[in-house]
Amino acid sequence: MSGEPPRAARWLTGTGTAIRRAAFPGLQAAARRESAAVLQFRRPSGPPSGTGSGQARPYERLEDGYAVLRVIRTAGYDSQDGYQLQGWCGEFTVTCRTGPTRLVAPGVSLATIRQTGEFPSETLRGIQLWSGNQTELADWINRIRERHGDRLRLIVWDDTGFELPWELFWVPADERHGLPGGLLGALLVLARWTTVHGVDENLPRHTGDCHGRVLAYLHEDMNADGGVFVPYAHQVHDTMTPFLQALDLPLPDDRTGLVYMGCHGTYGEAVMRLTLGDRTWAEFNTRDMHVLRQDRALVCLNACHSGRFVHNWVQGEAALRGFAELFLRKGAGGCIVTAGEVGDQEARGMVRRLLHEVAAHPDRPVTETLRDFRARAVEDFGTLAAIPTTRNDDGQVDKVGQKRVLRLLYAFMFHYYGHPLTTLRLVAGNGHTAWGGGPW
């Protein structure tokens, strides 16, 4: 560790943490209900490629109003790892080859904004620069926005592992067509996707119909999360083993709509360093999770780094592994995960507010609620043309301004993997809980 303390520690004094860092330093569906709406695809004549520099055409034809942006890891440009972009939306397509502006970009990742000590405003300005370098992509986004308006549904299928912040992509205004500029995840419905290994599916085909009770695990530090579930039928566990047993054994007369975990999470450069609530990725991977396979419940992981992935070279496979891919493979109807550290009280409170809004609008797709949630965060922040400076004229760090930016970044840290039309309908209950007694 460097003798110079990280800058974040100086201006973020007084904030708590809900992460236990991994020992090492250092993304992604399941079958859906037959009665649900289906994305209509026609398979191309050639097989798609997973990672690498080859062409990847998972599907050539999408239902009207849907778009796919495929982000593909490449061998590199000038000996550096990079990526290429391929987008489809009807007759509108875009291909952006690997080049000097499409390289690994750790400075724009949200994964380490509290760990590296960089000022949040510098991260946001870096994302602005990264976005400005993707002019062909921005033009394609505005063309499909102009064509489909509010009916546009964008699926970003990113298998790079580069932790690119697509929800924060800066879209320029198109005054000729009356399109406002702004941050992508606040302008339109956006869902993420990742290759789900070991199943014969690519993009999510069916809408997740997540309906039923809440099954939850809450670490003692996260008890406040349980207040969201009071109006609904819920079974909440404060120890991991009974929770996992309940996840393995569905109740014949009690369907599960939401599986929720509020706990600590860790991340490292190897899959063995991915944990939730002190259980490793591999330990979760051995569970049957019949509740997910039978009920197609939505999974929400309120845990640091729960949405991050690693390339599993150390276990002999060229595959991205992470908790989003794991739960989708087990049968989840969708996953809400976090792109980095949500360790302080404000970030954790944001997760609770987001979940409350999702549950309060059972007929609205989760992706629309997420879009509106981010749009309000942008509105609260104010004009994006005035990002706070790192220091005031007196040379002191602008703590108020930096926390404003951090609050905005937090709102875009919650990522959704799954079908863009997935909904969550929780059933009313009598406040029953695994702890016994009445509701909170």
PDB file of N, CA, C and O in Angstrom, residues 181-234:
ATOM      1  N   GLY A 181     -30.253  16.056 -25.181  1.00  0.00           N
ATOM      2  CA  GLY A 181     -29.079  15.293 -24.788  1.00  0.00           C
ATOM      3  C   GLY A 181     -29.178  14.874 -23.335  1.00  0.00           C
ATOM      4  O   GLY A 181     -30.074  15.292 -22.600  1.00  0.00           O
ATOM      5  N   GLY A 182     -28.240  14.054 -22.920  1.00  0.00           N
ATOM      6  CA  GLY A 182     -28.226  13.621 -21.529  1.00  0.00           C
ATOM      7  C   GLY A 182     -27.537  12.287 -21.367  1.00  0.00           C
ATOM      8  O   GLY A 182     -26.821  11.812 -22.260  1.00  0.00           O
ATOM      9  N   LEU A 183     -27.736  11.668 -20.223  1.00  0.00           N
ATOM     10  CA  LEU A 183     -27.120  10.391 -19.889  1.00  0.00           C
ATOM     11  C   LEU A 183     -28.028   9.253 -20.334  1.00  0.00           C
ATOM     12  O   LEU A 183     -29.223   9.238 -20.041  1.00  0.00           O
ATOM     13  N   LEU A 184     -27.451   8.296 -21.042  1.00  0.00           N
ATOM     14  CA  LEU A 184     -28.218   7.274 -21.753  1.00  0.00           C
ATOM     15  C   LEU A 184     -29.234   6.577 -20.857  1.00  0.00           C
ATOM     16  O   LEU A 184     -30.391   6.396 -21.225  1.00  0.00           O
ATOM     17  N   GLY A 185     -28.816   6.155 -19.668  1.00  0.00           N
ATOM     18  CA  GLY A 185     -29.701   5.405 -18.782  1.00  0.00           C
ATOM     19  C   GLY A 185     -30.837   6.203 -18.210  1.00  0.00           C
ATOM     20  O   GLY A 185     -31.771   5.638 -17.637  1.00  0.00           O
ATOM     21  N   ALA A 186     -30.779   7.544 -18.346  1.00  0.00           N
ATOM     22  CA  ALA A 186     -31.877   8.400 -17.909  1.00  0.00           C
ATOM     23  C   ALA A 186     -32.743   8.861 -19.059  1.00  0.00           C
ATOM     24  O   ALA A 186     -33.814   9.425 -18.833  1.00  0.00           O
ATOM     25  N   LEU A 187     -32.304   8.619 -20.291  1.00  0.00           N
ATOM     26  CA  LEU A 187     -33.041   9.054 -21.471  1.00  0.00           C
ATOM     27  C   LEU A 187     -33.955   7.977 -22.026  1.00  0.00           C
ATOM     28  O   LEU A 187     -35.015   8.272 -22.571  1.00  0.00           O
ATOM     29  N   LEU A 188     -33.546   6.719 -21.909  1.00  0.00           N
ATOM     30  CA  LEU A 188     -34.322   5.642 -22.529  1.00  0.00           C
ATOM     31  C   LEU A 188     -34.234   4.373 -21.700  1.00  0.00           C
ATOM     32  O   LEU A 188     -33.439   4.269 -20.762  1.00  0.00           O
ATOM     33  N   VAL A 189     -35.085   3.413 -22.043  1.00  0.00           N
ATOM     34  CA  VAL A 189     -35.093   2.125 -21.359  1.00  0.00           C
ATOM     35  C   VAL A 189     -33.869   1.334 -21.786  1.00  0.00           C
ATOM     36  O   VAL A 189     -33.636   1.115 -22.973  1.00  0.00           O
ATOM     37  N   LEU A 190     -33.072   0.927 -20.813  1.00  0.00           N
ATOM     38  CA  LEU A 190     -31.823   0.210 -21.072  1.00  0.00           C
ATOM     39  C   LEU A 190     -31.748  -1.011 -20.168  1.00  0.00           C
ATOM     40  O   LEU A 190     -31.943  -0.902 -18.949  1.00  0.00           O
ATOM     41  N   ALA A 191     -31.475  -2.160 -20.764  1.00  0.00           N
ATOM     42  CA  ALA A 191     -31.209  -3.378 -20.011  1.00  0.00           C
ATOM     43  C   ALA A 191     -29.843  -3.906 -20.414  1.00  0.00           C
ATOM     44  O   ALA A 191     -29.405  -3.730 -21.549  1.00  0.00           O
ATOM     45  N   ARG A 192     -29.173  -4.521 -19.499  1.00  0.00           N
ATOM     46  CA  ARG A 192     -27.898  -5.168 -19.808  1.00  0.00           C
ATOM     47  C   ARG A 192     -28.103  -6.661 -20.040  1.00  0.00           C
ATOM     48  O   ARG A 192     -29.089  -7.254 -19.618  1.00  0.00           O
ATOM     49  N   TRP A 193     -27.109  -7.247 -20.709  1.00  0.00           N
ATOM     50  CA  TRP A 193     -27.096  -8.692 -20.906  1.00  0.00           C
ATOM     51  C   TRP A 193     -25.660  -9.180 -20.904  1.00  0.00           C
ATOM     52  O   TRP A 193     -24.717  -8.393 -21.121  1.00  0.00           O
ATOM     53  N   THR A 194     -25.483 -10.446 -20.621  1.00  0.00           N
ATOM     54  CA  THR A 194     -24.183 -11.080 -20.669  1.00  0.00           C
ATOM     55  C   THR A 194     -24.376 -12.510 -21.148  1.00  0.00           C
ATOM     56  O   THR A 194     -25.471 -13.065 -21.032  1.00  0.00           O
ATOM     57  N   THR A 195     -23.357 -13.100 -21.689  1.00  0.00           N
ATOM     58  CA  THR A 195     -23.457 -14.492 -22.104  1.00  0.00           C
ATOM     59  C   THR A 195     -23.692 -15.367 -20.880  1.00  0.00           C
ATOM     60  O   THR A 195     -22.954 -15.293 -19.894  1.00  0.00           O
ATOM     61  N   VAL A 196     -24.730 -16.189 -20.936  1.00  0.00           N
ATOM     62  CA  VAL A 196     -25.048 -17.119 -19.853  1.00  0.00           C
ATOM     63  C   VAL A 196     -24.529 -18.488 -20.272  1.00  0.00           C
ATOM     64  O   VAL A 196     -24.972 -19.054 -21.265  1.00  0.00           O
ATOM     65  N   HIS A 197     -23.593 -19.011 -19.536  1.00  0.00           N
ATOM     66  CA  HIS A 197     -22.872 -20.204 -19.950  1.00  0.00           C
ATOM     67  C   HIS A 197     -23.645 -21.483 -19.622  1.00  0.00           C
ATOM     68  O   HIS A 197     -24.307 -21.579 -18.585  1.00  0.00           O
ATOM     69  N   GLY A 198     -23.566 -22.457 -20.541  1.00  0.00           N
ATOM     70  CA  GLY A 198     -24.164 -23.758 -20.288  1.00  0.00           C
ATOM     71  C   GLY A 198     -25.633 -23.851 -20.608  1.00  0.00           C
ATOM     72  O   GLY A 198     -26.264 -24.859 -20.310  1.00  0.00           O
ATOM     73  N   VAL A 199     -26.208 -22.805 -21.193  1.00  0.00           N
ATOM     74  CA  VAL A 199     -27.608 -22.865 -21.623  1.00  0.00           C
ATOM     75  C   VAL A 199     -27.670 -22.452 -23.077  1.00  0.00           C
ATOM     76  O   VAL A 199     -26.866 -21.674 -23.562  1.00  0.00           O
ATOM     77  N   ASP A 200     -28.659 -23.002 -23.806  1.00  0.00           N
ATOM     78  CA  ASP A 200     -28.761 -22.766 -25.244  1.00  0.00           C
ATOM     79  C   ASP A 200     -29.608 -21.532 -25.510  1.00  0.00           C
ATOM     80  O   ASP A 200     -30.664 -21.599 -26.116  1.00  0.00           O
ATOM     81  N   GLU A 201     -29.163 -20.388 -24.984  1.00  0.00           N
ATOM     82  CA  GLU A 201     -29.863 -19.138 -25.207  1.00  0.00           C
ATOM     83  C   GLU A 201     -28.847 -18.024 -25.330  1.00  0.00           C
ATOM     84  O   GLU A 201     -27.765 -18.072 -24.757  1.00  0.00           O
ATOM     85  N   ASN A 202     -29.207 -17.012 -26.071  1.00  0.00           N
ATOM     86  CA  ASN A 202     -28.377 -15.831 -26.162  1.00  0.00           C
ATOM     87  C   ASN A 202     -29.098 -14.664 -25.505  1.00  0.00           C
ATOM     88  O   ASN A 202     -29.078 -14.532 -24.300  1.00  0.00           O
ATOM     89  N   LEU A 203     -29.746 -13.825 -26.275  1.00  0.00           N
ATOM     90  CA  LEU A 203     -30.495 -12.724 -25.684  1.00  0.00           C
ATOM     91  C   LEU A 203     -31.717 -13.233 -24.919  1.00  0.00           C
ATOM     92  O   LEU A 203     -32.222 -14.320 -25.201  1.00  0.00           O
ATOM     93  N   PRO A 204     -32.185 -12.448 -23.928  1.00  0.00           N
ATOM     94  CA  PRO A 204     -33.398 -12.868 -23.212  1.00  0.00           C
ATOM     95  C   PRO A 204     -34.575 -12.911 -24.167  1.00  0.00           C
ATOM     96  O   PRO A 204     -34.818 -11.967 -24.910  1.00  0.00           O
ATOM     97  N   ARG A 205     -35.323 -14.016 -24.166  1.00  0.00           N
ATOM     98  CA  ARG A 205     -36.387 -14.217 -25.140  1.00  0.00           C
ATOM     99  C   ARG A 205     -37.765 -13.896 -24.582  1.00  0.00           C
ATOM    100  O   ARG A 205     -38.647 -13.488 -25.316  1.00  0.00           O
ATOM    101  N   HIS A 206     -37.968 -14.122 -23.287  1.00  0.00           N
ATOM    102  CA  HIS A 206     -39.300 -13.984 -22.717  1.00  0.00           C
ATOM    103  C   HIS A 206     -39.302 -12.939 -21.611  1.00  0.00           C
ATOM    104  O   HIS A 206     -38.342 -12.810 -20.858  1.00  0.00           O
ATOM    105  N   THR A 207     -40.404 -12.246 -21.497  1.00  0.00           N
ATOM    106  CA  THR A 207     -40.573 -11.291 -20.416  1.00  0.00           C
ATOM    107  C   THR A 207     -40.619 -12.016 -19.080  1.00  0.00           C
ATOM    108  O   THR A 207     -41.328 -13.007 -18.930  1.00  0.00           O
ATOM    109  N   GLY A 208     -39.868 -11.527 -18.107  1.00  0.00           N
ATOM    110  CA  GLY A 208     -39.936 -12.096 -16.767  1.00  0.00           C
ATOM    111  C   GLY A 208     -41.205 -11.661 -16.070  1.00  0.00           C
ATOM    112  O   GLY A 208     -41.448 -10.459 -15.904  1.00  0.00           O
ATOM    113  N   ASP A 209     -42.031 -12.623 -15.685  1.00  0.00           N
ATOM    114  CA  ASP A 209     -43.265 -12.350 -14.952  1.00  0.00           C
ATOM    115  C   ASP A 209     -43.007 -12.702 -13.498  1.00  0.00           C
ATOM    116  O   ASP A 209     -43.290 -13.807 -13.050  1.00  0.00           O
ATOM    117  N   CYS A 210     -42.436 -11.767 -12.757  1.00  0.00           N
ATOM    118  CA  CYS A 210     -42.016 -12.020 -11.384  1.00  0.00           C
ATOM    119  C   CYS A 210     -43.160 -11.667 -10.443  1.00  0.00           C
ATOM    120  O   CYS A 210     -43.532 -10.495 -10.327  1.00  0.00           O
ATOM    121  N   HIS A 211     -43.709 -12.667  -9.780  1.00  0.00           N
ATOM    122  CA  HIS A 211     -44.961 -12.495  -9.048  1.00  0.00           C
ATOM    123  C   HIS A 211     -44.952 -13.387  -7.823  1.00  0.00           C
ATOM    124  O   HIS A 211     -44.702 -14.582  -7.924  1.00  0.00           O
ATOM    125  N   GLY A 212     -45.190 -12.799  -6.638  1.00  0.00           N
ATOM    126  CA  GLY A 212     -45.277 -13.613  -5.429  1.00  0.00           C
ATOM    127  C   GLY A 212     -44.692 -12.906  -4.216  1.00  0.00           C
ATOM    128  O   GLY A 212     -44.655 -11.679  -4.128  1.00  0.00           O
ATOM    129  N   ARG A 213     -44.240 -13.701  -3.279  1.00  0.00           N
ATOM    130  CA  ARG A 213     -43.710 -13.217  -2.010  1.00  0.00           C
ATOM    131  C   ARG A 213     -42.263 -12.747  -2.156  1.00  0.00           C
ATOM    132  O   ARG A 213     -41.651 -12.846  -3.224  1.00  0.00           O
ATOM    133  N   VAL A 214     -41.707 -12.266  -1.036  1.00  0.00           N
ATOM    134  CA  VAL A 214     -40.297 -11.910  -0.944  1.00  0.00           C
ATOM    135  C   VAL A 214     -39.578 -12.981  -0.135  1.00  0.00           C
ATOM    136  O   VAL A 214     -40.021 -13.373   0.943  1.00  0.00           O
ATOM    137  N   LEU A 215     -38.474 -13.478  -0.671  1.00  0.00           N
ATOM    138  CA  LEU A 215     -37.561 -14.346   0.063  1.00  0.00           C
ATOM    139  C   LEU A 215     -36.255 -13.588   0.198  1.00  0.00           C
ATOM    140  O   LEU A 215     -35.658 -13.198  -0.819  1.00  0.00           O
ATOM    141  N   ALA A 216     -35.799 -13.339   1.422  1.00  0.00           N
ATOM    142  CA  ALA A 216     -34.672 -12.438   1.607  1.00  0.00           C
ATOM    143  C   ALA A 216     -33.684 -12.964   2.629  1.00  0.00           C
ATOM    144  O   ALA A 216     -34.024 -13.715   3.549  1.00  0.00           O
ATOM    145  N   TYR A 217     -32.450 -12.521   2.453  1.00  0.00           N
ATOM    146  CA  TYR A 217     -31.410 -12.657   3.472  1.00  0.00           C
ATOM    147  C   TYR A 217     -30.897 -11.263   3.772  1.00  0.00           C
ATOM    148  O   TYR A 217     -30.514 -10.512   2.863  1.00  0.00           O
ATOM    149  N   LEU A 218     -30.866 -10.885   5.056  1.00  0.00           N
ATOM    150  CA  LEU A 218     -30.361  -9.592   5.475  1.00  0.00           C
ATOM    151  C   LEU A 218     -29.280  -9.772   6.529  1.00  0.00           C
ATOM    152  O   LEU A 218     -29.528 -10.363   7.595  1.00  0.00           O
ATOM    153  N   HIS A 219     -28.089  -9.290   6.214  1.00  0.00           N
ATOM    154  CA  HIS A 219     -27.052  -9.225   7.234  1.00  0.00           C
ATOM    155  C   HIS A 219     -27.487  -8.232   8.304  1.00  0.00           C
ATOM    156  O   HIS A 219     -28.271  -7.304   8.044  1.00  0.00           O
ATOM    157  N   GLU A 220     -26.971  -8.386   9.504  1.00  0.00           N
ATOM    158  CA  GLU A 220     -27.407  -7.519  10.606  1.00  0.00           C
ATOM    159  C   GLU A 220     -27.163  -6.038  10.314  1.00  0.00           C
ATOM    160  O   GLU A 220     -27.889  -5.172  10.821  1.00  0.00           O
ATOM    161  N   ASP A 221     -26.160  -5.738   9.494  1.00  0.00           N
ATOM    162  CA  ASP A 221     -25.908  -4.345   9.144  1.00  0.00           C
ATOM    163  C   ASP A 221     -26.947  -3.776   8.184  1.00  0.00           C
ATOM    164  O   ASP A 221     -26.982  -2.557   7.968  1.00  0.00           O
ATOM    165  N   MET A 222     -27.754  -4.640   7.602  1.00  0.00           N
ATOM    166  CA  MET A 222     -28.689  -4.227   6.547  1.00  0.00           C
ATOM    167  C   MET A 222     -30.139  -4.435   6.962  1.00  0.00           C
ATOM    168  O   MET A 222     -31.028  -4.542   6.122  1.00  0.00           O
ATOM    169  N   ASN A 223     -30.404  -4.504   8.257  1.00  0.00           N
ATOM    170  CA  ASN A 223     -31.771  -4.744   8.729  1.00  0.00           C
ATOM    171  C   ASN A 223     -32.760  -3.708   8.229  1.00  0.00           C
ATOM    172  O   ASN A 223     -33.942  -4.006   8.034  1.00  0.00           O
ATOM    173  N   ALA A 224     -32.298  -2.487   8.008  1.00  0.00           N
ATOM    174  CA  ALA A 224     -33.210  -1.421   7.567  1.00  0.00           C
ATOM    175  C   ALA A 224     -33.831  -1.734   6.219  1.00  0.00           C
ATOM    176  O   ALA A 224     -34.921  -1.231   5.909  1.00  0.00           O
ATOM    177  N   ASP A 225     -33.176  -2.581   5.402  1.00  0.00           N
ATOM    178  CA  ASP A 225     -33.744  -2.949   4.104  1.00  0.00           C
ATOM    179  C   ASP A 225     -35.097  -3.629   4.256  1.00  0.00           C
ATOM    180  O   ASP A 225     -35.947  -3.555   3.373  1.00  0.00           O
ATOM    181  N   GLY A 226     -35.290  -4.332   5.377  1.00  0.00           N
ATOM    182  CA  GLY A 226     -36.515  -5.088   5.567  1.00  0.00           C
ATOM    183  C   GLY A 226     -37.760  -4.248   5.628  1.00  0.00           C
ATOM    184  O   GLY A 226     -38.868  -4.742   5.385  1.00  0.00           O
ATOM    185  N   GLY A 227     -37.622  -2.942   5.933  1.00  0.00           N
ATOM    186  CA  GLY A 227     -38.794  -2.086   6.002  1.00  0.00           C
ATOM    187  C   GLY A 227     -39.544  -1.989   4.691  1.00  0.00           C
ATOM    188  O   GLY A 227     -40.752  -1.742   4.674  1.00  0.00           O
ATOM    189  N   VAL A 228     -38.842  -2.193   3.579  1.00  0.00           N
ATOM    190  CA  VAL A 228     -39.485  -2.139   2.266  1.00  0.00           C
ATOM    191  C   VAL A 228     -40.503  -3.262   2.115  1.00  0.00           C
ATOM    192  O   VAL A 228     -41.501  -3.124   1.396  1.00  0.00           O
ATOM    193  N   PHE A 229     -40.284  -4.378   2.793  1.00  0.00           N
ATOM    194  CA  PHE A 229     -41.106  -5.564   2.568  1.00  0.00           C
ATOM    195  C   PHE A 229     -42.342  -5.640   3.460  1.00  0.00           C
ATOM    196  O   PHE A 229     -43.143  -6.573   3.326  1.00  0.00           O
ATOM    197  N   VAL A 230     -42.523  -4.690   4.373  1.00  0.00           N
ATOM    198  CA  VAL A 230     -43.609  -4.766   5.350  1.00  0.00           C
ATOM    199  C   VAL A 230     -44.981  -4.987   4.717  1.00  0.00           C
ATOM    200  O   VAL A 230     -45.762  -5.811   5.200  1.00  0.00           O
ATOM    201  N   PRO A 231     -45.334  -4.307   3.614  1.00  0.00           N
ATOM    202  CA  PRO A 231     -46.688  -4.510   3.073  1.00  0.00           C
ATOM    203  C   PRO A 231     -46.880  -5.840   2.357  1.00  0.00           C
ATOM    204  O   PRO A 231     -48.013  -6.172   1.995  1.00  0.00           O
ATOM    205  N   TYR A 232     -45.815  -6.592   2.156  1.00  0.00           N
ATOM    206  CA  TYR A 232     -45.888  -7.765   1.285  1.00  0.00           C
ATOM    207  C   TYR A 232     -45.607  -9.043   2.060  1.00  0.00           C
ATOM    208  O   TYR A 232     -44.980  -9.036   3.128  1.00  0.00           O
ATOM    209  N   ALA A 233     -46.097 -10.156   1.521  1.00  0.00           N
ATOM    210  CA  ALA A 233     -45.754 -11.453   2.087  1.00  0.00           C
ATOM    211  C   ALA A 233     -44.254 -11.641   1.971  1.00  0.00           C
ATOM    212  O   ALA A 233     -43.681 -11.470   0.898  1.00  0.00           O
ATOM    213  N   HIS A 234     -43.613 -11.971   3.087  1.00  0.00           N
ATOM    214  CA  HIS A 234     -42.163 -12.047   3.069  1.00  0.00           C
ATOM    215  C   HIS A 234     -41.655 -13.095   4.046  1.00  0.00           C
ATOM    216  O   HIS A 234     -42.249 -13.346   5.094  1.00  0.00           O
TER     217      HIS A 234
END
